[in-house]
Coordinates of C-alpha atoms and ligand atoms in Angstrom, one line a residue:
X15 CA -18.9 -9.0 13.1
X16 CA -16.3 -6.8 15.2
X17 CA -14.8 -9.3 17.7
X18 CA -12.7 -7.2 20.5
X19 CA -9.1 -7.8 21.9
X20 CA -9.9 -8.2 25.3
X21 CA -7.0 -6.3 27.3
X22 CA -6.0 -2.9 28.0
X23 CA -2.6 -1.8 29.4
X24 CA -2.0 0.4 32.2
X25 CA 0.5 2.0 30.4
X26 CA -1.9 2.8 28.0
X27 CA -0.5 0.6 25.3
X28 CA -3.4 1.8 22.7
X29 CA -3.7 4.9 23.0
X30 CA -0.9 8.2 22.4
X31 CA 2.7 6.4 23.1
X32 CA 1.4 3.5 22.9
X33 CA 2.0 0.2 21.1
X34 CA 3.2 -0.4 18.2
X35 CA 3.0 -3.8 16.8
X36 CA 5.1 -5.0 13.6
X37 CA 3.5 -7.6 11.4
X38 CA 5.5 -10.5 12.9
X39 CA 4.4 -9.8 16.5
X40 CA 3.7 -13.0 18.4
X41 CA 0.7 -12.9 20.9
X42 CA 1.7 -15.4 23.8
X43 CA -2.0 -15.1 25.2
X44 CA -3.9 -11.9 25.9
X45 CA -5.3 -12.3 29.2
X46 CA -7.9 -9.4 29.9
X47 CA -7.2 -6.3 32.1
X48 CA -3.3 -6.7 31.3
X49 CA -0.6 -6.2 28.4
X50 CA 0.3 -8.2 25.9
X51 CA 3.6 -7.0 26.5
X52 CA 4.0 -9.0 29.6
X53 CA 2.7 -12.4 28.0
X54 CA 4.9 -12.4 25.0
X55 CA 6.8 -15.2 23.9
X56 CA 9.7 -15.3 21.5
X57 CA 9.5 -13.5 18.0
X58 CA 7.5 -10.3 19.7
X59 CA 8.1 -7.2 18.5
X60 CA 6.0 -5.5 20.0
X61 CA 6.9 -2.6 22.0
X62 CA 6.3 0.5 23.4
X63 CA 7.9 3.2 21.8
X64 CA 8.1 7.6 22.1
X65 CA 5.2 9.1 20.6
X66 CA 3.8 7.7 17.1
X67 CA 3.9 9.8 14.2
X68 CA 1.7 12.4 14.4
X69 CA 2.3 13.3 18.2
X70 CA 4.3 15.8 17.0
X71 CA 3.8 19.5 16.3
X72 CA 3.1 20.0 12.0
X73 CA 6.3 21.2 10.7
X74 CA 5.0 24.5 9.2
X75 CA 8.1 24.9 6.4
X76 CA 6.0 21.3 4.9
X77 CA 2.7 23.0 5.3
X78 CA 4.2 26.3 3.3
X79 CA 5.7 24.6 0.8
X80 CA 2.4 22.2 0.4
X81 CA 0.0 25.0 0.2
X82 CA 2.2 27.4 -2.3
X83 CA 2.3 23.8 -4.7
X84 CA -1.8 23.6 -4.2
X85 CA -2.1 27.3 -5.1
X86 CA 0.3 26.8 -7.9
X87 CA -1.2 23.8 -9.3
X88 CA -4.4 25.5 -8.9
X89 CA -4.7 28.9 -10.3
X90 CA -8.6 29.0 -9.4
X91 CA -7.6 29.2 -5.9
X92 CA -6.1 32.5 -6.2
X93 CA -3.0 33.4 -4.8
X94 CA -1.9 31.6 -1.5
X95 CA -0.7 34.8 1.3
X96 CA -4.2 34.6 3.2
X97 CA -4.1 30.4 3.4
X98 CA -0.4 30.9 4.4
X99 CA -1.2 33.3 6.9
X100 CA -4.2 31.0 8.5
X101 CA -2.5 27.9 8.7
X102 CA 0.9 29.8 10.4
X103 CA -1.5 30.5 12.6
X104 CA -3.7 27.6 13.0
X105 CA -0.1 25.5 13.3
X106 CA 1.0 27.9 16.4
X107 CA -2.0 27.7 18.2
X108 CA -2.9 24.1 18.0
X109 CA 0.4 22.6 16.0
X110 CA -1.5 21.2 13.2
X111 CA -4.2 22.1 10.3
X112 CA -7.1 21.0 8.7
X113 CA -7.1 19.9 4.9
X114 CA -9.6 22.0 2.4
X115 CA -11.9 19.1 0.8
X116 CA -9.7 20.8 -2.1
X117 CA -6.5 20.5 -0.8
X118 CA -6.6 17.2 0.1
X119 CA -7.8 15.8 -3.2
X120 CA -5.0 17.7 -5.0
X121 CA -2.3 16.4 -1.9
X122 CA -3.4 12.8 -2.3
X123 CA -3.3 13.2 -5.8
X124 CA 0.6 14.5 -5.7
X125 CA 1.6 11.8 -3.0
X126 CA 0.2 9.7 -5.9
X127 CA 2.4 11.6 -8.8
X128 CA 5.1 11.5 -6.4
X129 CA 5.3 7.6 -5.3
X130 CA 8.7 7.1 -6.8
X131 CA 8.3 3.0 -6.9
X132 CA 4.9 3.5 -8.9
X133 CA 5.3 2.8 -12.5
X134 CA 1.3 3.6 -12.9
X135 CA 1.4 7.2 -12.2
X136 CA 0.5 8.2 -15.6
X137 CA -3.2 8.6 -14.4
X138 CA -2.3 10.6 -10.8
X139 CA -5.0 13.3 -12.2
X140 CA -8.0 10.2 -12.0
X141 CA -7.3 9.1 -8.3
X142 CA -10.5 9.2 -6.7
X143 CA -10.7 10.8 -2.8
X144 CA -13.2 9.5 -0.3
X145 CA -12.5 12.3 1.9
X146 CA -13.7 10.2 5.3
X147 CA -11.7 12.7 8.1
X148 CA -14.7 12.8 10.2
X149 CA -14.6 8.9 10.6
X150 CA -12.5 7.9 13.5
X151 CA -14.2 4.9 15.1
X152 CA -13.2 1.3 14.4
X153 CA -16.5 0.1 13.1
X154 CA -17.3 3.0 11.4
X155 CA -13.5 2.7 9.1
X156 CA -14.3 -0.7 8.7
X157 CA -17.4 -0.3 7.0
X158 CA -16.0 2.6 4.9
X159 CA -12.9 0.2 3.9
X160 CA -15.5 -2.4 2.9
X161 CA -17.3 0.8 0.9
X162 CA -13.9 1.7 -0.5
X163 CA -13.6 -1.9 -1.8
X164 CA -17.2 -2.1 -3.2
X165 CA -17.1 1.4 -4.9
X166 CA -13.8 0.4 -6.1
X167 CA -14.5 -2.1 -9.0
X168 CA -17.6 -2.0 -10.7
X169 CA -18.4 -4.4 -13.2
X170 CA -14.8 -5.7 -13.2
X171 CA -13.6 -2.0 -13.9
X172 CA -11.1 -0.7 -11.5
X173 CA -10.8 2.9 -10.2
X174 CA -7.9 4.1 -8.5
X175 CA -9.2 5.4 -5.1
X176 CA -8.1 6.4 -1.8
X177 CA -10.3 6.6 1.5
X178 CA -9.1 9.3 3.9
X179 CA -9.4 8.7 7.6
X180 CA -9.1 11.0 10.5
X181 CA -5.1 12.5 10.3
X182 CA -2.9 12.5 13.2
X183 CA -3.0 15.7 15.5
X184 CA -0.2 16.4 18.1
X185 CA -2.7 15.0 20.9
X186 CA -3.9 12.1 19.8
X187 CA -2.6 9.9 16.8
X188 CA -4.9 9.0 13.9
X189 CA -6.7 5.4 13.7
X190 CA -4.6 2.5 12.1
X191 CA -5.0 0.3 9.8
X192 CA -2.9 -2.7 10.8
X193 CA -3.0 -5.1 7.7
X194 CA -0.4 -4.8 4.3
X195 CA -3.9 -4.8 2.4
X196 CA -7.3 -4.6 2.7
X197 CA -7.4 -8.0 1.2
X198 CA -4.6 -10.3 1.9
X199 CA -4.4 -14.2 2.1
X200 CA -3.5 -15.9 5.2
X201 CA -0.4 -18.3 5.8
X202 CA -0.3 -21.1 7.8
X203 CA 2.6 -22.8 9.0
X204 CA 2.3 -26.6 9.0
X205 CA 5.0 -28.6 9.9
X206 CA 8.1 -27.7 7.3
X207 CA 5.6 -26.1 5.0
X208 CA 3.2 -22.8 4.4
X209 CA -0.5 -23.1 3.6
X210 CA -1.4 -20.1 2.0
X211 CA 0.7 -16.9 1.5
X212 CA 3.8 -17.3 3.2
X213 CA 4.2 -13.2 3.4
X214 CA 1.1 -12.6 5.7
X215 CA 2.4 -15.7 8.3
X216 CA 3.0 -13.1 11.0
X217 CA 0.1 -11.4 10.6
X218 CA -2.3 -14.9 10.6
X219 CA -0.7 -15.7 13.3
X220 CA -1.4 -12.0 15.2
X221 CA -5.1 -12.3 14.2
X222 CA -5.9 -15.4 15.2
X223 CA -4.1 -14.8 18.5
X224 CA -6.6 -11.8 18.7
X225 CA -9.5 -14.5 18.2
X226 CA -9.8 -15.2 14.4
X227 CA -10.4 -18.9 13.3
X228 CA -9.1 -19.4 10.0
X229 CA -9.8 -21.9 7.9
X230 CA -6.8 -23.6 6.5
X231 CA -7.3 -23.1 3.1
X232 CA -5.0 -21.8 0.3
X233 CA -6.8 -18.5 -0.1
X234 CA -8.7 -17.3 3.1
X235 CA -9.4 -13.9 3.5
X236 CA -7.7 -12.1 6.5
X237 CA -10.1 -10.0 8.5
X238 CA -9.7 -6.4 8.9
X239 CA -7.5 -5.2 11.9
X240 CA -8.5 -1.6 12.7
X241 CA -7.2 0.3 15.6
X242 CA -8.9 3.4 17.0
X243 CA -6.7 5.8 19.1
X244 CA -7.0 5.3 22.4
X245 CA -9.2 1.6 22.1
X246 CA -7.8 -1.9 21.6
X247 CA -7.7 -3.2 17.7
X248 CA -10.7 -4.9 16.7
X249 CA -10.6 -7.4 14.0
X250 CA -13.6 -7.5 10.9
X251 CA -14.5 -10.0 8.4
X252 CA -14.9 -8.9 4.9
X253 CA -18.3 -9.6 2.7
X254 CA -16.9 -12.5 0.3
X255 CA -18.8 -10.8 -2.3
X256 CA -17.0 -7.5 -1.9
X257 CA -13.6 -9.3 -2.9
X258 CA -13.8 -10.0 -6.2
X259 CA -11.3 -12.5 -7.3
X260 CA -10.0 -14.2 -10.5
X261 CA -9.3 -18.1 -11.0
X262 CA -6.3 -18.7 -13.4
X263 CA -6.9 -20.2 -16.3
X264 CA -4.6 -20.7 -19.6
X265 CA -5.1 -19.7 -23.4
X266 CA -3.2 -23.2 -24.2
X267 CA -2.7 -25.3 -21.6
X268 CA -6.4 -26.9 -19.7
X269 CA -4.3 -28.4 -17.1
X270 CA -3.6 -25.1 -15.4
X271 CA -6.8 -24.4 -14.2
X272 CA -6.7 -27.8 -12.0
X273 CA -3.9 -26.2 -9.9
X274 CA -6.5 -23.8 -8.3
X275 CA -4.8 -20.6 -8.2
X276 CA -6.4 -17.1 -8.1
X277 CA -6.2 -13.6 -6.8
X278 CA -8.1 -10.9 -6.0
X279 CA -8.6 -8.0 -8.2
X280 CA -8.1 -5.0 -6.4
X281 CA -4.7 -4.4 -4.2
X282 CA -5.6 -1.9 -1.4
X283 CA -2.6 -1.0 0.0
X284 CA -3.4 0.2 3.8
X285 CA -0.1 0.3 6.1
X286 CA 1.2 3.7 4.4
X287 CA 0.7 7.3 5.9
X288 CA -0.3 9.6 3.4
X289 CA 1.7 12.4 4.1
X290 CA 0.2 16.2 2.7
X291 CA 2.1 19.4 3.9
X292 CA 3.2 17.9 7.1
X293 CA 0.0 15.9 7.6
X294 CA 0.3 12.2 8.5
X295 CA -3.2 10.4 7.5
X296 CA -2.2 6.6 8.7
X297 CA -5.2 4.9 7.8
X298 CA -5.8 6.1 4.0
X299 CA -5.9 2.7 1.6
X300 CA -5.5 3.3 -1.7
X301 CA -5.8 1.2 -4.5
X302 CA -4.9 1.3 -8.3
X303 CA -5.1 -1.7 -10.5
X304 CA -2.7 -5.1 -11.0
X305 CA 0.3 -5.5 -13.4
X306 CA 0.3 -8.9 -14.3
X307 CA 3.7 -9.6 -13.0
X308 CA 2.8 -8.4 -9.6
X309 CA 1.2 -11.4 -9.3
X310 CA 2.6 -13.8 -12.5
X311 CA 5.6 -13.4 -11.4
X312 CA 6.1 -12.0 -7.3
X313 CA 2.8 -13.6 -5.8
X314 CA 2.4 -16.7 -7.6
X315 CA 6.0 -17.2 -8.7
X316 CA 8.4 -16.1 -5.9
X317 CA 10.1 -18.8 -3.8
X318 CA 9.0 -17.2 -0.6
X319 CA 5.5 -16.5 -1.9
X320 CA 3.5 -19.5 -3.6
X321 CA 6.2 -21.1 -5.0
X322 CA 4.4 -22.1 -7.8
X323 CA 7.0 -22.1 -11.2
X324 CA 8.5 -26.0 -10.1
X325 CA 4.7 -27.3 -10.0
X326 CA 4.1 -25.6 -13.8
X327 CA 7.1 -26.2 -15.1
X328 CA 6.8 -30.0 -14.1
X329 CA 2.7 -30.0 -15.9
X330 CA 4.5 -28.6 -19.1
X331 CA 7.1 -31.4 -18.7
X332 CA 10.1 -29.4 -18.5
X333 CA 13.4 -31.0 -17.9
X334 CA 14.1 -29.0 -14.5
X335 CA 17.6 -30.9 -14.1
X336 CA 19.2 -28.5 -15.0
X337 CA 19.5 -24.8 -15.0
X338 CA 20.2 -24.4 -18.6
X339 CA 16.8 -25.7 -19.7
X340 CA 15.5 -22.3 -18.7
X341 CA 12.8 -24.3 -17.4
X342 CA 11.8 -21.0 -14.6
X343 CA 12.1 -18.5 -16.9
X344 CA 9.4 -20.8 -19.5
X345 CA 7.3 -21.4 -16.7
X346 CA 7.5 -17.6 -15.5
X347 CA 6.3 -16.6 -18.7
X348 CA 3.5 -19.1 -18.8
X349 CA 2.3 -18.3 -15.5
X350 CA 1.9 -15.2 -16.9
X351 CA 0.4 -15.1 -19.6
X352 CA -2.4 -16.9 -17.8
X353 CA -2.7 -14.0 -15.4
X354 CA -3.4 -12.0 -18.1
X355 CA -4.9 -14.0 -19.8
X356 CA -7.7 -14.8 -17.0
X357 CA -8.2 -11.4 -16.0
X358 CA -9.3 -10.3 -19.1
X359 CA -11.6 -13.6 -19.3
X360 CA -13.2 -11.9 -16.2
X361 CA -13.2 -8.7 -17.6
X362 CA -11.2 -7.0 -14.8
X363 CA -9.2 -4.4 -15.1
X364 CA -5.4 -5.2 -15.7
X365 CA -2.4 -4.2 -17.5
X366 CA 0.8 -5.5 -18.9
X367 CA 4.6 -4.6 -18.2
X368 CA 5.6 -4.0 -21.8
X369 CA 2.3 -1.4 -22.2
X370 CA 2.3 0.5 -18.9
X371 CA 6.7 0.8 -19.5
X372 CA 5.6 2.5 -22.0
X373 CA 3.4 4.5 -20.1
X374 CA 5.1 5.5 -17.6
X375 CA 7.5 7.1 -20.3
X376 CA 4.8 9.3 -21.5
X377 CA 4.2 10.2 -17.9
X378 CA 8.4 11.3 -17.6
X379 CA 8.1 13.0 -20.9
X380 CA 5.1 14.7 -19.6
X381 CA 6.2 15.8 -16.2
X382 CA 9.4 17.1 -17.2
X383 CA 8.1 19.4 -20.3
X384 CA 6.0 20.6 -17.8
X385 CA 9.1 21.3 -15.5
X386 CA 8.6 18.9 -12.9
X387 CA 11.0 16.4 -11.5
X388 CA 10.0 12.9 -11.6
X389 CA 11.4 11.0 -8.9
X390 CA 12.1 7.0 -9.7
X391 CA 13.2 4.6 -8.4
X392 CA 14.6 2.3 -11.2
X393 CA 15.3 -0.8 -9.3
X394 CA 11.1 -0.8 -8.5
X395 CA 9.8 0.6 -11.8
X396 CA 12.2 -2.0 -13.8
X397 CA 9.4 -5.3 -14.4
X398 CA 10.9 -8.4 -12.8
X399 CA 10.5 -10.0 -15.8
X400 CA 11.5 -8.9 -19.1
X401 CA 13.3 -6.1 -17.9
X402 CA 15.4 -5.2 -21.0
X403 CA 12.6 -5.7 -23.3
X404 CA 10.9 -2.6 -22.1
X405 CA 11.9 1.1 -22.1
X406 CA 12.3 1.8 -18.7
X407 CA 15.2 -0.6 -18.7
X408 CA 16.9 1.9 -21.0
X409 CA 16.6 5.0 -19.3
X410 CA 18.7 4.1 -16.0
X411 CA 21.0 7.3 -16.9
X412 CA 18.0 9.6 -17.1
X413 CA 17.7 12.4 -14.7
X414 CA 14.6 11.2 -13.3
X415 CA 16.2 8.7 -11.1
X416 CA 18.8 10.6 -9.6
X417 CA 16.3 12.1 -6.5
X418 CA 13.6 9.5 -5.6
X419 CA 12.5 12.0 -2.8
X420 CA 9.8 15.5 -4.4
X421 CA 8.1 18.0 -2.7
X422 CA 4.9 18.0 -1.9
X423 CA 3.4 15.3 -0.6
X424 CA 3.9 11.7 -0.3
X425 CA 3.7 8.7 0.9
X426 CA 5.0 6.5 3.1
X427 CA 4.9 2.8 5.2
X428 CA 3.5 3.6 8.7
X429 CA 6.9 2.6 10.0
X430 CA 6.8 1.1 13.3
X431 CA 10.7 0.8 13.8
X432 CA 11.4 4.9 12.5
X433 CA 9.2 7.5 13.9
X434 CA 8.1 9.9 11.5
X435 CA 10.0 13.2 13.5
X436 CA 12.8 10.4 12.8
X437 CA 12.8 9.7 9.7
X438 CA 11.9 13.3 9.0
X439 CA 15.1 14.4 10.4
X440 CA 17.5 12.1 8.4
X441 CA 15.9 12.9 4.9
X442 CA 16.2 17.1 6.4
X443 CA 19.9 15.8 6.7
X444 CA 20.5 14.2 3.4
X445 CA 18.9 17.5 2.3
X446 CA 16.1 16.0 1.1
X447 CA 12.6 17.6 2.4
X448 CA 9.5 16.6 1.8
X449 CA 8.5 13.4 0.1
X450 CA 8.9 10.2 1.0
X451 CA 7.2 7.2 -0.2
X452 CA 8.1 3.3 0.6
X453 CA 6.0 1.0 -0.2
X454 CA 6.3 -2.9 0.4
X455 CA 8.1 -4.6 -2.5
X456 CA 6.2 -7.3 -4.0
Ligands
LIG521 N1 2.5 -5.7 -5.4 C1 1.4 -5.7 -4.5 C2 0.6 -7.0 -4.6 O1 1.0 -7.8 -5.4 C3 0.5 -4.5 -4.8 C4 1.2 -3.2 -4.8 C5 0.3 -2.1 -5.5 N2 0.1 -2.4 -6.9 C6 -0.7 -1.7 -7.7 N3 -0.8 -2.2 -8.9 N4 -1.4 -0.7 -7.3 O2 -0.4 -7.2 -4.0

């Protein structure tokens, strides 16, 4: 059930040069007929900025250099001259392009191979791409997000998959997809304490300014915020029985399982443009499968997330008086083994630190006998837990990490604070062209 933000700027907050909200935007109210701009209350940021990404003309040297890699990569297409010569042309007339169905499977792929925090990339080749451009309309991407989820996991096996929504053209920006995820679990504040994810307060807060009720519970699901250009957001339950999600159980210790903790199986990351040859696609979720530390030891375990290593390490009667017990670092450990542990009980699909290390070595190995650069970013690929006991630790001096930044295509946050032409211009100035991919830690 869509529910609508009633009001519409007259400066046209929603549509080209319009808003752009950040995650920790505060709603005062949202009378109809007027801006939220001039009803906020403290902690807005909310604002209304120069053109969004994609208002801007294609840069053609990205669309050359993206369509020579395509032809290269891809001998069946024959040589690129005539594709060069169309899109030159296509870019001068209307200052943007349209994707072959072939091209922007091999792009997304890349952006993929290229996602320099991504430890997973070993299988770039398997990504699957729903190639929805001709979907624009907010009901219509929710329901294809909800697809995207459903087609995404079947019988507790996950493929990676991305959904492709209509790209951003110089006159008119692409839809939006405002939330982290596609599934995410809401924070509420309540007196000195969180509810729920502490991570996703700001956006709780945002959607149930916009109208959502939220329960109050530990794990509610956050609706769907979808944006289409030139319309006001409108906000989407999901199915519950698209989400699939795993309660946490332990291999030794029963009492575990009384704490009530679970996640979900599939992370859908959705706040990232998908960049291809100069080609920003904001709404394009992807999703790959878990490592177990993402949520063993980040979700579940950090102090500004759940919080939960005090609570185990007390039910395994730890002495936490004192650092030098190592009582976090036993509870860590614990914690995670029952992530593991339970999503394998569920038969879902998830992997461990010390195996997919080891696998992302393969996938350096591979890329550079092939001649490629891999670009990394060790301080992301490095496992917060464990870190030494796995190979990646061990390569810090390897060539691979030195650039983090590939040509291509790539990926990167839709950035409310740096325009795209923006942050395009500093990486041109550090001399670094092309790629780009930042995703949100954690
Ligand atoms: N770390 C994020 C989370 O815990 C997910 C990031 C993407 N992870 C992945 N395995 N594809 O939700």
């Amino acid at each position: 059930m869509a529910r609508q933000f009633e009001g519409t700027c007259p400066r046209s907050w929603f549509g080209l040069g319009g808003a752009v909200v950040s995650t920790n935007a505060v709603f005062d109210s949202a009378p109809a007929g007027s801006c939220p701009a001039h009803t906020i209350s403290e902690g807005v940021s909310i604002r209304h900025l120069a053109p969004p990404p994609g208002a801007e003309r294609v840069d053609l040297a990205e669309a050359e250099e993206f369509v020579r890699l395509y032809h290269a990569e891809n001998p069946q297409a024959g040589p690129p001259e005539a594709r060069l010569r169309q899109v030159r042309a296509h870019v001068e007339r209307f200052g943007t392009y349209w994707h072959t169905a072939d091209e922007l499977v091999h792009g997304a792929r890349v952006a993929w191979r290229n996602s320099s925090r991504c430890i997973g990339r070993l299988y770039w080749r398997s990504l699957r791409v729903r190639d929805r451009r001709a979907v624009a309309g907010a009901d219509e991407i929710a329901t294809e997000c909800v697809a995207h989820l459903r087609e995404a996991i079947t019988e507790g096996r996950i493929r990676p998959t991305v959904t492709v929504f209509h790209p951003s053209a110089p006159d008119r920006p692409g839809p939006r997809i405002w939330n982290e995820q596609l599934t995410r679990y809401a924070g509420y504040r309540v007196g000195s304490t969180v509810i729920g994810d502490p991570r996703n307060l700001g956006f709780t807060d945002l959607v149930r300014r916009l109208g959502w009720a939220g329960g109050g519970g530990r794990f509610d699901l956050l609706p769907l915020v979808v944006e289409a250009p030139g319309q006001a957001p409108r906000l989407y339950d999901l199915p519950a029985e698209v989400v699939h999600e795993v309660p946490l159980t332990h291999p030794r210790f029963d009492w575990l399982a009384e704490l009530g903790l679970r996640w979900f199986a599939v992370p859908a990351i959705s706040n990232m443009c998908l960049e291809i040859g100069g080609i920003c696609y904001q709404a394009a979720p992807f999703n790959g499968w878990y490592m177990g530390t993402e949520i063993g030891a980040r979700n579940l375990g950090d102090t500004g997330r759940y919080d939960q290593l005090p609570v185990i390490a007390e039910r395994m009667g730890l002495d936490t008086g004192s650092e030098r017990t190592l009582w976090r670092d036993l509870a860590l450990v614990e914690l995670n083994v029952a992530v593991l542990h339970s999503f394998e009980l569920a038969g879902v699909t998830i992997t461990d630190h010390h195996t997919e290390s080891r696998r992302f070595i393969d996938h350096l190995d591979r890329e550079q006998r092939k001649g490629r650069r891999v670009g990394a970013d060790w301080s992301w690929i490095v496992p917060p837990i464990s870190g030494s006991t796995t190979p990646v630790f061990h390569r810090a001096d390897d060539a691979a990490w030195a650039g983090t930044e590939l040509p291509g295509s790539g990926r990167r946050r839709v950035d409310p604070e740096r325009s795209q032409p923006q942050r395009a211009r500093a990486l041109h100035e550090a001399g670094l062209r092309q790629q780009r991919h930042t995703a949100a830690r954690g």
